[in-house]
CSV table of C-alpha atoms in Angstrom, one decimal:
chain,number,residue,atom,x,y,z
A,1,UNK,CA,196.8,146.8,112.6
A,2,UNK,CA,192.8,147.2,113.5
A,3,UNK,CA,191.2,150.2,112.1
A,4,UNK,CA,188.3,151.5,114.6
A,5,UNK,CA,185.7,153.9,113.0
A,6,UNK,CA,188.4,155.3,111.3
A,7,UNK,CA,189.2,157.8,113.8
A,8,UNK,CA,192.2,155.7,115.4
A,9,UNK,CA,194.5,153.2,114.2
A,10,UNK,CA,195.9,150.6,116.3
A,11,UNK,CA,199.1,148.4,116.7
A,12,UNK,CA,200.4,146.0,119.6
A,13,UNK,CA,204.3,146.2,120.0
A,14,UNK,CA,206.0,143.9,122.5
A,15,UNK,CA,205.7,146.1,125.3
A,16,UNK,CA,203.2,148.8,124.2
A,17,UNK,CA,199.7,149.6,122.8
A,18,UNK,CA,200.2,153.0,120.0
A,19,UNK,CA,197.1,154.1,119.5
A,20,UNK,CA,197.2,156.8,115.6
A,21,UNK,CA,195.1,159.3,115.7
A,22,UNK,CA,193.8,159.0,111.9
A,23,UNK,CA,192.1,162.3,111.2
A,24,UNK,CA,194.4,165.6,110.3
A,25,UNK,CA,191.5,167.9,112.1
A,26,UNK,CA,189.8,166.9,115.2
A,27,UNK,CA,187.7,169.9,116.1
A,28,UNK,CA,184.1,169.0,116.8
A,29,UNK,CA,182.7,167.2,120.3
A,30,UNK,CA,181.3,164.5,117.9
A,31,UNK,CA,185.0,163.5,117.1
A,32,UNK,CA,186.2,163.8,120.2
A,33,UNK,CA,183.7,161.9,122.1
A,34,UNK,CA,184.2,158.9,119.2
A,35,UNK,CA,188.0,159.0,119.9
A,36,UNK,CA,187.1,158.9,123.5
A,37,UNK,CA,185.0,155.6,123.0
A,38,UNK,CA,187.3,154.4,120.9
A,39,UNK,CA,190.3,154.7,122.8
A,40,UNK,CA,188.8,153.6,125.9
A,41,UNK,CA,187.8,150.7,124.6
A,42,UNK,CA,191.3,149.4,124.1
A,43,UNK,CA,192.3,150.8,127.3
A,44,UNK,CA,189.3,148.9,129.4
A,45,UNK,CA,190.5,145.6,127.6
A,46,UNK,CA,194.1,146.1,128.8
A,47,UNK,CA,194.6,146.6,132.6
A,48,UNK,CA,197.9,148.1,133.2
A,49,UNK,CA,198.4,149.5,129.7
A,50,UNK,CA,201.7,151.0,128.2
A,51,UNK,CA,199.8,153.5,126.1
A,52,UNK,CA,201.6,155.5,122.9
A,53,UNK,CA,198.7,158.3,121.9
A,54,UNK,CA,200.9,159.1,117.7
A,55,UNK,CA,199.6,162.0,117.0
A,56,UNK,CA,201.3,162.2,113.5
A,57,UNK,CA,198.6,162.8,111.1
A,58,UNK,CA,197.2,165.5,113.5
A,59,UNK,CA,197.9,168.9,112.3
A,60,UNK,CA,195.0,170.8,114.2
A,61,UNK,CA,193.2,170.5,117.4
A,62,UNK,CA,190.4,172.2,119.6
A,63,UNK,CA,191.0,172.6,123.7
A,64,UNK,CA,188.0,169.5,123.7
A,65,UNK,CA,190.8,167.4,122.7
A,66,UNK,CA,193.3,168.2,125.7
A,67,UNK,CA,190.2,167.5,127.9
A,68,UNK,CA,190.1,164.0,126.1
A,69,UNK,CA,193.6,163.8,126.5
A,70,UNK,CA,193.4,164.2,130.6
A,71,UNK,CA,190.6,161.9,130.4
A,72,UNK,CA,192.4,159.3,128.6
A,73,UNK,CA,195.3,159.8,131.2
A,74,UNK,CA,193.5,159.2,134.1
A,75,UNK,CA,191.7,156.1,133.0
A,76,UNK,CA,195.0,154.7,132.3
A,77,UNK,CA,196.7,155.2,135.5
A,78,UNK,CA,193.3,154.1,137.2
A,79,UNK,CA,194.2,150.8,135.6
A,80,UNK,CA,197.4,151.3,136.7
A,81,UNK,CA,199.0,151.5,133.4
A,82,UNK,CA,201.2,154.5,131.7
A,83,UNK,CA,200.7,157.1,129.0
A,84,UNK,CA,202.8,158.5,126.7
A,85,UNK,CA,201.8,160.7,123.4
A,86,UNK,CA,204.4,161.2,120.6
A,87,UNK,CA,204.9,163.1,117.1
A,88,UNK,CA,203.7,166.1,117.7
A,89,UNK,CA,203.5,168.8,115.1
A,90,UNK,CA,205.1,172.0,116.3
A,91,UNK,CA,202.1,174.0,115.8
A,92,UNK,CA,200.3,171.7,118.4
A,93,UNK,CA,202.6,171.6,120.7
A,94,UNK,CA,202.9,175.3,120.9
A,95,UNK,CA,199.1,174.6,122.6
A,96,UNK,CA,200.6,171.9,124.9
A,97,UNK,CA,203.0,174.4,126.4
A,98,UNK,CA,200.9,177.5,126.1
A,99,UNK,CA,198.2,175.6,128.3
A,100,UNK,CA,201.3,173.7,130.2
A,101,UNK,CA,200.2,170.1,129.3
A,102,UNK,CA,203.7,169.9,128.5
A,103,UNK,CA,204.3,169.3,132.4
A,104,UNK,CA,201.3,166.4,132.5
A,105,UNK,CA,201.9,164.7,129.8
A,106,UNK,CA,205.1,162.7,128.9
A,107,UNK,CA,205.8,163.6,125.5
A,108,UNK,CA,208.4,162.0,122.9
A,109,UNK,CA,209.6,162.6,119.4
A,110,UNK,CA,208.3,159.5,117.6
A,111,UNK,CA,206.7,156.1,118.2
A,112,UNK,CA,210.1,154.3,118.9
A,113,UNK,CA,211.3,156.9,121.5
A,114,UNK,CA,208.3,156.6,123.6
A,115,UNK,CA,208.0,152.8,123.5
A,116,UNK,CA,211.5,152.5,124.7
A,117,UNK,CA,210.4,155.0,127.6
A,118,UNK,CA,208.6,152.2,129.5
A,119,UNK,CA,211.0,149.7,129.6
A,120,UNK,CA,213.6,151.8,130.8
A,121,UNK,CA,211.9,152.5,134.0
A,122,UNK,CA,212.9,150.0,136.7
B,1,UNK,CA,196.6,188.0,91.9
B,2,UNK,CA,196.5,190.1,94.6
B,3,UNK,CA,193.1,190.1,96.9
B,4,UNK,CA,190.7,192.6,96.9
B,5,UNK,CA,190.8,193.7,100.2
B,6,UNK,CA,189.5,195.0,103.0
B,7,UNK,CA,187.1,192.2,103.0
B,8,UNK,CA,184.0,192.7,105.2
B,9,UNK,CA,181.4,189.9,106.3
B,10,UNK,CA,178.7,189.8,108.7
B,11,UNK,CA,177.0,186.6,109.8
B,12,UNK,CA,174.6,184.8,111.7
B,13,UNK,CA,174.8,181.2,112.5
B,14,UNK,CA,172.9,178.2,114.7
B,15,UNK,CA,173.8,177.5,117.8
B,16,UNK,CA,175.9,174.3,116.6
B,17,UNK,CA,179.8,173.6,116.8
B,18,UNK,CA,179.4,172.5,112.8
B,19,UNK,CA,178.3,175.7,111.7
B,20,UNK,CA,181.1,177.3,112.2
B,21,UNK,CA,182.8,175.4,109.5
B,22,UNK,CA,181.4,177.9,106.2
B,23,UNK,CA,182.2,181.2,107.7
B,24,UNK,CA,185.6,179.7,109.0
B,25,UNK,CA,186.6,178.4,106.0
B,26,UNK,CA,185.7,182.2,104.3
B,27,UNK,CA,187.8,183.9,106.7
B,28,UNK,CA,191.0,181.6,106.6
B,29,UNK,CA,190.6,182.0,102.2
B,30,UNK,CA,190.6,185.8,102.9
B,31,UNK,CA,193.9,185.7,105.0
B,32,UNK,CA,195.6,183.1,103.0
B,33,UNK,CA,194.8,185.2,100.1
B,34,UNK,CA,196.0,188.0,101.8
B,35,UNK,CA,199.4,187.0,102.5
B,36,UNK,CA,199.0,186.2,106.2
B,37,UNK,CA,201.6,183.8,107.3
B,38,UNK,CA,200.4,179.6,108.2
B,39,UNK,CA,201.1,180.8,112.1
B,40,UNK,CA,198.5,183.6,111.7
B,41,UNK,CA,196.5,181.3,109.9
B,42,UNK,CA,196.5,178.5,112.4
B,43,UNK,CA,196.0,181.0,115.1
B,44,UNK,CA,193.2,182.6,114.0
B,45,UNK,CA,191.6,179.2,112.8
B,46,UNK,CA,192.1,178.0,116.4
B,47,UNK,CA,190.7,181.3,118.5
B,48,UNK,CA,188.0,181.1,115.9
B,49,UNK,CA,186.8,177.2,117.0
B,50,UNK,CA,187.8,178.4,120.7
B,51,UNK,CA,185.5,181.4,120.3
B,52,UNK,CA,182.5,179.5,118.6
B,53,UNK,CA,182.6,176.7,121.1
B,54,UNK,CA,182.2,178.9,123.9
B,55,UNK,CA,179.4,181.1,122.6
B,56,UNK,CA,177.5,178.1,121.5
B,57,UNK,CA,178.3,175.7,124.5
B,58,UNK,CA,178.3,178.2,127.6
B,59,UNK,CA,176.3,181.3,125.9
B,60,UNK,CA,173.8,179.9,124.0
B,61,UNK,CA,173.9,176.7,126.0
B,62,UNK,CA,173.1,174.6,122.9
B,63,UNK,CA,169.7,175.9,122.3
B,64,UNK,CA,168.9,175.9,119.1
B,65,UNK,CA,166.7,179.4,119.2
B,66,UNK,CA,169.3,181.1,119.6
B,67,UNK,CA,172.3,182.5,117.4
B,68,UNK,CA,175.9,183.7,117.2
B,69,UNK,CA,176.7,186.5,115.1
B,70,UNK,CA,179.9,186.6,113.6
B,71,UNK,CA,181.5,190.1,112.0
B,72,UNK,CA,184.5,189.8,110.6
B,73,UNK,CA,187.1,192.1,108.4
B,74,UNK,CA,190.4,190.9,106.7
B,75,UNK,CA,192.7,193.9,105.1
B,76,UNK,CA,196.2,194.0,104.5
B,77,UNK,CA,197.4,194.6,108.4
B,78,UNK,CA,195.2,192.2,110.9
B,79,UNK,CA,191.9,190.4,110.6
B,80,UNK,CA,189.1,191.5,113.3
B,81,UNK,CA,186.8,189.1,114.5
B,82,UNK,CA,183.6,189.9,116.6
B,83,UNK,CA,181.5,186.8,118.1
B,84,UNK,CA,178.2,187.6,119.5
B,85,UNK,CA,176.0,185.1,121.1
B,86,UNK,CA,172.2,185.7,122.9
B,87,UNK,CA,173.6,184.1,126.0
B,88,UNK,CA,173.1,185.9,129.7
B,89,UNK,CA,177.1,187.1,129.2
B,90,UNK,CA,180.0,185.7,131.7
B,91,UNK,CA,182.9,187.8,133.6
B,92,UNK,CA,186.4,186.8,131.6
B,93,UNK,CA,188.3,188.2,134.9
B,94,UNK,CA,186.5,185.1,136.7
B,95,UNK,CA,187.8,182.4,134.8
B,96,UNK,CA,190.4,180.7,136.4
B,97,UNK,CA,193.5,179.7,135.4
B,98,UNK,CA,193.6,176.2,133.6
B,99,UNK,CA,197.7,176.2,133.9
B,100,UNK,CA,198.0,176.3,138.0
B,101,UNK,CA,197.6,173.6,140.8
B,102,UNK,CA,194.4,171.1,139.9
B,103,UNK,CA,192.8,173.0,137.3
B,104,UNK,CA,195.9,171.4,135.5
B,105,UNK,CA,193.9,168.4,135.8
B,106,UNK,CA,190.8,169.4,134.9
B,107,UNK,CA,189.4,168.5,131.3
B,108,UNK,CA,187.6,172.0,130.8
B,109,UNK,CA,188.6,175.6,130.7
B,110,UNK,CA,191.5,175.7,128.2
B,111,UNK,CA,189.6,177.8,125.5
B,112,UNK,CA,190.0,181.6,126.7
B,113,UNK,CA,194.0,181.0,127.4
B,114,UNK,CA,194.1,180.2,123.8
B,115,UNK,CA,192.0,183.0,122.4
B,116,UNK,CA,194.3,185.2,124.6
B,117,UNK,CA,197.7,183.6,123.5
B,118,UNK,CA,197.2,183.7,119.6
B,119,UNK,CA,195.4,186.9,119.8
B,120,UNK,CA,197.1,190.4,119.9
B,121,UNK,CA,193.7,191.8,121.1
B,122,UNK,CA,191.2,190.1,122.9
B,123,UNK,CA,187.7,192.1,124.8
B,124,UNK,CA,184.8,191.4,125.8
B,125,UNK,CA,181.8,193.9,126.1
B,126,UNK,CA,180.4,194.6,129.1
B,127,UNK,CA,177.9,191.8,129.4
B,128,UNK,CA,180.2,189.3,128.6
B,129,UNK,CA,178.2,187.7,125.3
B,130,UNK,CA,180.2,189.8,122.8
B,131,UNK,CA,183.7,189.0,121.5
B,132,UNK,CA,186.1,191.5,120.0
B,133,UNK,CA,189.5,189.9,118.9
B,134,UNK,CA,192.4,190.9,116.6
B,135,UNK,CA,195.3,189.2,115.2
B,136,UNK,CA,197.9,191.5,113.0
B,137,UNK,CA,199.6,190.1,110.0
B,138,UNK,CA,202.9,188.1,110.6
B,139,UNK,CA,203.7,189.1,113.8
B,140,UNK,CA,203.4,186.8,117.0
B,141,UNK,CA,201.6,187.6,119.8
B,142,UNK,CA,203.5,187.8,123.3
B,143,UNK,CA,203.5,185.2,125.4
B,144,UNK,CA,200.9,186.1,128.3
B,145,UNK,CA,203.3,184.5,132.1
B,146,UNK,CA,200.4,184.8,134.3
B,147,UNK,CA,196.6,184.2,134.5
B,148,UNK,CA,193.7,185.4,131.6
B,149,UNK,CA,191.8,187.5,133.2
């Protein structure tokens, strides 16, 4: 597992990149637009991505974060490759269905759970 | 120990997302110590950032000249926040709704539908530059079904 700036962590499964969100808070633009470098930078490398966004150690976000998170989403599909985001604190997604990002963005209870997602698309 | 309450603050600030971070952690003290619930808490902490963001980034536009005032008073039933920034003022009916067709889509425009769904009371004045919002202790706000406006 590479640690980039340490704002994401990230480990290569067999069929999946899951890209950790490190920091508990991520509230200012500065974070956001380092996350946004940082996760496109794995995503450029890797046309055709299966993408895991673990949000685990995330217990408070801004709105500037959903905007990076429908950036993120369509670079991905651009390259042709597939999203998913996973462990989710409650309180957070309370603001993915209060905003209805609930119905953009594919959303599973942990790591394993969304990994499995891709390959059981035909 | 019980906390002495009402407490009462009034507060001017630069026009930069980071200097929210003093008066924010001074309001969410006041309500922890005041026995507001972690769902008030997290609310409030988010309308706050929601709030801040937008007077700095569309009212003040970043310029450094210019301020946000923040007014804020915690007692034993709700906390009451007022944001004022030197911008020109915007018309909250005009914002449109970040939940329907492409505006799903669309990275921006998220902030006000928060403020609105964690807050029991959310106005503006009549210019648009001045935020009045209100969130009362341990009880949830309503879900809104349609557009902020």
């Amino acid at each position: 597992m590479a640690a980039i700036q340490p704002r994401i962590s990230v480990a290569y499964t067999n069929d999946a990149t899951v890209i950790a969100f490190t920091d508990e808070r991520i509230l200012e633009d500065i974070d956001v637009r380092a996350l946004r470098e940082a996760v496109e930078s794995v995503v450029e490398q890797a046309p055709r991505i299966h993408l895991v966004l673990d949000f685990r150690h995330v217990k408070f976000l801004s709105s500037a974060v959903l905007g990076l998170l429908i950036r993120i989403s369509k670079r991905v599909y651009e390259q042709e490759g597939e999203l998913r985001l996973c462990n989710i604190h409650p309180g957070i997604y309370e603001v993915f269905k209060i905003t209805r990002l609930t119905n953009v963005f594919e959303i599973y209870e942990d790591v394993e759970r969304a990994t499995r997602s891709f390959s059981s698309r035909p | 120990m019980a906390a002495e309450m009402p407490v009462r603050r009034s507060v001017v600030v630069e026009s930069r997302p980071s200097a929210l971070e003093q008066s924010c952690r001074e309001i969410l003290s006041a309500l922890e110590a005041g026995g507001f619930s972690q769902d008030d808490i997290f609310a409030v902490h988010l309308a706050l950032e929601e709030a801040f963001l937008n007077a700095v980034k569309h009212g003040n536009r970043m310029d450094p000249t210019k301020k946000v005032q923040i007014d804020y008073t915690v007692n034993q039933e709700k906390v009451e926040i007022s944001m004022t920034d030197e911008g020109p003022g915007f018309d909250p009916g005009r914002v449109p709704d970040p939940r329907v067709g492409k505006n799903l889509y669309r990275p921006e425009g998220r902030g006000l539908l928060l403020i609105r769904s964690y807050m029991h009371t959310v106005e503006y004045n009549e210019r648009g530059n001045s935020l009045r919002m209100v969130r009362r202790k341990n009880q949830s706000v309503p879900r809104c079904g349609k557009a902020a406006t």
